[in-house]
Amino acid sequence: MQTGPEIRHSLCRMCDDRCGIDVHLEDGRIVDILGNKEHPWNRGRLCVKARAAVDMIYHPDRVLTPLKRTADGWEQIPLDQALDEIAGRLADVRDRYGARSIGVWKGEAIGFGQQETVARRFAHALGSPNYLSNDSMCYVGRYMGFTLVDGAWPIPDLENARCIVLWGANPPYAHPNMTQYITAARRKGATLVVVDPRMSAIARRADIHAQVRPGTDGALAWGLVRQFVEMDAYDKDFVEDHTIGFAKVVDYARTFTPEMVEAETGLPAATVKAMARMMADAAPRMAAYVGNGLEHHENGVGNIRAIAMIDGLLGALDREGGTLFKEPAPLRDLTLYDEMPLRHLSPLGTDRFPVLYDMRQECHTMTAMEAILSDEPYPLRALVMTGANPASTNPNSPKVLEALRSLDLLVVRDLFMTETTAVADYVLPAASFLERTELHAHAKHQIVSLTDKVVSWSDVQGEYDFWHDLAVRLGIGEYFPWEDETALNRWLLEPTGLSLETLEAHREGVEYSPPRVGRRRQAGFDTPSGKVEFASAYLKDLGYDELPVYHRPAYRREPDAARPFVLMTGARKLLYLHSRFRNIPRFRTAIPGPEVEMHPDDAAALGVADGDTIRLTSPIGAVDLPVKVVAENEILPGNLQVTHGWREANVNLVTHDDRFDPVSGFPLMKSIEVSVQKV
Ligand SMILES: Nc1nc2c(c(=O)[nH]1)N[C@H]1C(S)=C(S)[C@@H](COP(=O)(O)OP(=O)(O)OC[C@H]3O[C@@H](n4cnc5c(=O)[nH]c(N)nc54)[C@H](O)[C@@H]3O)O[C@H]1N2
Ligand SMILES: Nc1nc2c(c(=O)[nH]1)N[C@H]1C(S)=C(S)[C@@H](COP(=O)(O)OP(=O)(O)OC[C@H]3O[C@@H](n4cnc5c(=O)[nH]c(N)nc54)[C@H](O)[C@@H]3O)O[C@H]1N2
Ligand code: SF4
Ligand SMILES: [Mo]
């Protein structure tokens, strides 16, 4: 039967922005994806990746049938058989080694929210504390830095700010729709400061581009704190009423003179002063945002905590035009952490990184690789993974591959064959975001929305159906009593008082509670003391620095003459999401391959030009890449940048799985010492 043109409303979940989309169908097939003008976040605007969903969904290489590894290669098998066999093998592992030897892993394609919590629920229902994810490297470092100080990670009120400060973030590429809020504020006269060792797309538009050395942001933050105190530009009432540790802060900040900051960060002393002036002039309407650029360092959380203190000092917290505390949607919690805490079973990594588990209930993926290879502290023998490609995206990829290959069972749910499926025992076809219905809460606008299942394929399961069917086969079906996604969504939604029907009629989202400003100032902050904690007794008790003390990056502390270059990795490209989309031909035409960004002086000294191949070597390994000589002001001499996710030259061959931020456990993937040879 032929059906005419049809428009369905949903959300794009190619990245975490989750923009409202209008999906255009003809005869049941998606022909276009346009922006939903009703959605308060993107107001009709989309980035170029949204339309790539059409290429992705109908891609000829898509995995649409379950695959089983055999001696003769991949065999296509029926879904029921795949689930039966996987359940049988998981049951064997559970019998032999105990439930905790089974891990569950979700990747960035699944995001947080419902699809993550259902995976967490499955692990706990099975009796395993080992829930793993890409968040061993993403977001959690920032979440921790801010939560330790403010009790939550506040949301910058960009459009109402008079000064916006971005630290290690590049919204035009990474959060395209965030950029429109920055532009709106700029039109109203807001100033913009971008702290980045590179001239990023957003740094180009800044009033001040603070081009610091990688990993030295903490020194700049302390230098600004010192300036605010010197200038008498801090909010005395806020500090007095709502913070603890201020006297210690003033004392510690003393040595961070503009000249000292210049020596450490490379930023001229005059720029440090100008930046402080610009922020203080706008206060309290100063909105700061910290990106992924600060997380992948050995001093990441400390640097982020130091930055977080500035909001409190300038009185910008819980204020219009500053940073806002949004109320999370009162959806039901799918996880079983309260009903069935499994902390006593030693979730992997908890002993090394207790804060990671305390604050996020996350295990540590690098520790998990060690456990697989060594059986210490106990064996981890099976992994069920969805929406992740760690053989490309985790540090020290060869070791990741070795570990995954040595498992008794690796199951991967994906849309495509990847570096990770290459070592799997079973590959299951996963539903993309347009092939499942799920609830999303958008904290910025305090709305909840329901996505639409626009396409379906016979053997392709959504996340809930998969975990449910596996649970039933493993005898833990009682934890998955909802017949399907719809029944689950209804249950999750109940406490909000909103009905599924209302959400179906308003795919652009429905407000779950009106945003309020000033509540934390009245009721107290969500920290142990109820105050903004410049000094953390919680961290001190765990043996960490009470203040966000500045620790110099290793390449500054003990320069290694054999590895004189400092490598940053992972700066986002507009068209690619981590290891995704390299199979979209028109994207390949626009950005054909990997490259290493290099300063012209370094290129001259090495005798290399655009396109020449060089080898980067770290203690972990080596990778060969073509050179891209950038303009003089785009990168600092001695610094290099390579974006991850390329199969033909994977920069995670040289990133560290053995050096971490001590609080978050995040690996060293930026500010890495490397040597360079012409090949
Ligand atoms: N197109 C696209 N969008 C994405 C993604 C993607 O892969 N592609 N990934 C999504 C995900 S999961 C994430 S986490 C976000 C990340 O998004 P953002 O947080 O905006 O991160 P990036 O775009 O990588 O920009 C980080 C910047 O930090 C700089 N940087 C590196 N080291 C340092 C440092 O020591 N100090 C400072 N101040 N800056 C530093 C880099 O030069 C880079 O310009 O993007 C999301 N959006
Ligand atoms: N060197 C270096 N490495 C990094 C970073 C860096 O800055 N530098 N950044 C890190 C960060 S912030 C992150 S978040 C991680 C991300 O790392 P990963 O979580 O591994 O993310 P992706 O590479 O995007 O892998 C997602 C996989 O999910 C599949 N997929 C797409 N849609 C769906 C879906 O709907 N369902 C399912 N089941 N699968 C789907 C894709 O085909 C892809 O294979 O990478 C990290 N790796
Ligand atoms: S920013 Fe682009 S990729 Fe991300 S949700 Fe919006 S349209 Fe999709
Ligand atoms: Mo990320």
PDB file of N, CA and C in Angstrom, residues 120 140-149 151-153 301 343 353-362 526 528 538-539 542 663:
ATOM      1  N   ARG A 120      21.892  -0.200  33.424  1.00  0.00           N
ATOM      2  CA  ARG A 120      22.306  -0.272  34.836  1.00  0.00           C
ATOM      3  C   ARG A 120      21.398  -1.237  35.605  1.00  0.00           C
ATOM      4  N   VAL A 140      31.918  13.309  33.334  1.00  0.00           N
ATOM      5  CA  VAL A 140      31.961  13.073  34.781  1.00  0.00           C
ATOM      6  C   VAL A 140      33.030  13.934  35.466  1.00  0.00           C
ATOM      7  N   GLY A 141      34.141  14.197  34.781  1.00  0.00           N
ATOM      8  CA  GLY A 141      35.182  15.052  35.357  1.00  0.00           C
ATOM      9  C   GLY A 141      34.633  16.443  35.652  1.00  0.00           C
ATOM     10  N   ARG A 142      33.800  16.931  34.732  1.00  0.00           N
ATOM     11  CA  ARG A 142      33.208  18.261  34.905  1.00  0.00           C
ATOM     12  C   ARG A 142      32.082  18.206  35.930  1.00  0.00           C
ATOM     13  N   TYR A 143      31.277  17.174  35.814  1.00  0.00           N
ATOM     14  CA  TYR A 143      30.186  16.993  36.774  1.00  0.00           C
ATOM     15  C   TYR A 143      30.749  16.998  38.199  1.00  0.00           C
ATOM     16  N   MET A 144      31.845  16.254  38.395  1.00  0.00           N
ATOM     17  CA  MET A 144      32.456  16.177  39.726  1.00  0.00           C
ATOM     18  C   MET A 144      33.018  17.508  40.167  1.00  0.00           C
ATOM     19  N   GLY A 145      33.783  18.140  39.266  1.00  0.00           N
ATOM     20  CA  GLY A 145      34.430  19.408  39.622  1.00  0.00           C
ATOM     21  C   GLY A 145      33.392  20.401  40.129  1.00  0.00           C
ATOM     22  N   PHE A 146      32.290  20.538  39.398  1.00  0.00           N
ATOM     23  CA  PHE A 146      31.256  21.501  39.781  1.00  0.00           C
ATOM     24  C   PHE A 146      30.437  21.012  40.969  1.00  0.00           C
ATOM     25  N   THR A 147      30.114  19.729  40.990  1.00  0.00           N
ATOM     26  CA  THR A 147      29.264  19.224  42.064  1.00  0.00           C
ATOM     27  C   THR A 147      29.990  19.295  43.410  1.00  0.00           C
ATOM     28  N   LEU A 148      31.292  19.048  43.389  1.00  0.00           N
ATOM     29  CA  LEU A 148      32.045  19.138  44.639  1.00  0.00           C
ATOM     30  C   LEU A 148      31.971  20.553  45.211  1.00  0.00           C
ATOM     31  N   VAL A 149      31.940  21.551  44.354  1.00  0.00           N
ATOM     32  CA  VAL A 149      31.906  22.945  44.819  1.00  0.00           C
ATOM     33  C   VAL A 149      30.468  23.419  45.062  1.00  0.00           C
ATOM     34  N   GLY A 151      27.436  21.523  44.573  1.00  0.00           N
ATOM     35  CA  GLY A 151      26.384  20.548  44.859  1.00  0.00           C
ATOM     36  C   GLY A 151      25.628  20.098  43.625  1.00  0.00           C
ATOM     37  N   ALA A 152      25.944  20.668  42.470  1.00  0.00           N
ATOM     38  CA  ALA A 152      25.316  20.285  41.196  1.00  0.00           C
ATOM     39  C   ALA A 152      26.168  20.914  40.094  1.00  0.00           C
ATOM     40  N   TRP A 153      25.941  20.467  38.865  1.00  0.00           N
ATOM     41  CA  TRP A 153      26.602  21.142  37.753  1.00  0.00           C
ATOM     42  C   TRP A 153      25.621  22.156  37.194  1.00  0.00           C
ATOM     43  N   VAL A 301      40.135  17.472  37.462  1.00  0.00           N
ATOM     44  CA  VAL A 301      39.093  17.847  38.429  1.00  0.00           C
ATOM     45  C   VAL A 301      39.548  19.040  39.275  1.00  0.00           C
ATOM     46  N   ARG A 343      27.646  -2.236  46.400  1.00  0.00           N
ATOM     47  CA  ARG A 343      28.958  -1.656  46.686  1.00  0.00           C
ATOM     48  C   ARG A 343      29.883  -2.688  47.338  1.00  0.00           C
ATOM     49  N   PHE A 353      39.324   4.844  42.657  1.00  0.00           N
ATOM     50  CA  PHE A 353      38.600   6.095  42.382  1.00  0.00           C
ATOM     51  C   PHE A 353      37.245   6.095  43.085  1.00  0.00           C
ATOM     52  N   PRO A 354      37.298   6.179  44.426  1.00  0.00           N
ATOM     53  CA  PRO A 354      36.047   6.070  45.190  1.00  0.00           C
ATOM     54  C   PRO A 354      35.031   7.160  44.845  1.00  0.00           C
ATOM     55  N   VAL A 355      35.525   8.350  44.476  1.00  0.00           N
ATOM     56  CA  VAL A 355      34.588   9.449  44.196  1.00  0.00           C
ATOM     57  C   VAL A 355      33.777   9.145  42.934  1.00  0.00           C
ATOM     58  N   LEU A 356      34.420   8.469  41.988  1.00  0.00           N
ATOM     59  CA  LEU A 356      33.736   8.109  40.741  1.00  0.00           C
ATOM     60  C   LEU A 356      32.505   7.256  41.053  1.00  0.00           C
ATOM     61  N   TYR A 357      32.677   6.312  41.968  1.00  0.00           N
ATOM     62  CA  TYR A 357      31.539   5.455  42.300  1.00  0.00           C
ATOM     63  C   TYR A 357      30.556   6.166  43.227  1.00  0.00           C
ATOM     64  N   ASP A 358      31.107   6.901  44.200  1.00  0.00           N
ATOM     65  CA  ASP A 358      30.237   7.637  45.135  1.00  0.00           C
ATOM     66  C   ASP A 358      29.287   8.564  44.387  1.00  0.00           C
ATOM     67  N   MET A 359      29.826   9.314  43.455  1.00  0.00           N
ATOM     68  CA  MET A 359      29.033  10.376  42.832  1.00  0.00           C
ATOM     69  C   MET A 359      28.298   9.914  41.591  1.00  0.00           C
ATOM     70  N   ARG A 360      28.820   8.901  40.908  1.00  0.00           N
ATOM     71  CA  ARG A 360      28.214   8.525  39.626  1.00  0.00           C
ATOM     72  C   ARG A 360      27.853   7.047  39.514  1.00  0.00           C
ATOM     73  N   GLN A 361      28.197   6.261  40.508  1.00  0.00           N
ATOM     74  CA  GLN A 361      27.976   4.805  40.421  1.00  0.00           C
ATOM     75  C   GLN A 361      28.553   4.243  39.123  1.00  0.00           C
ATOM     76  N   GLU A 362      29.724   4.782  38.748  1.00  0.00           N
ATOM     77  CA  GLU A 362      30.393   4.314  37.531  1.00  0.00           C
ATOM     78  C   GLU A 362      31.561   3.419  37.919  1.00  0.00           C
ATOM     79  N   ASP A 526      23.423  21.844  47.460  1.00  0.00           N
ATOM     80  CA  ASP A 526      23.361  20.393  47.664  1.00  0.00           C
ATOM     81  C   ASP A 526      24.704  19.757  48.026  1.00  0.00           C
ATOM     82  N   PRO A 528      27.663  18.677  51.098  1.00  0.00           N
ATOM     83  CA  PRO A 528      27.526  18.179  52.473  1.00  0.00           C
ATOM     84  C   PRO A 528      27.256  19.304  53.478  1.00  0.00           C
ATOM     85  N   TYR A 538      34.962  16.522  52.479  1.00  0.00           N
ATOM     86  CA  TYR A 538      34.732  15.176  51.913  1.00  0.00           C
ATOM     87  C   TYR A 538      35.992  14.695  51.191  1.00  0.00           C
ATOM     88  N   LEU A 539      36.559  15.546  50.342  1.00  0.00           N
ATOM     89  CA  LEU A 539      37.777  15.141  49.625  1.00  0.00           C
ATOM     90  C   LEU A 539      38.941  14.967  50.592  1.00  0.00           C
ATOM     91  N   LEU A 542      39.081  11.741  52.194  1.00  0.00           N
ATOM     92  CA  LEU A 542      39.508  10.660  51.300  1.00  0.00           C
ATOM     93  C   LEU A 542      40.992  10.756  50.946  1.00  0.00           C
ATOM     94  N   VAL A 663      41.045  11.989  41.030  1.00  0.00           N
ATOM     95  CA  VAL A 663      39.687  12.004  41.578  1.00  0.00           C
ATOM     96  C   VAL A 663      38.708  11.317  40.623  1.00  0.00           C
TER      97      VAL A 663
END
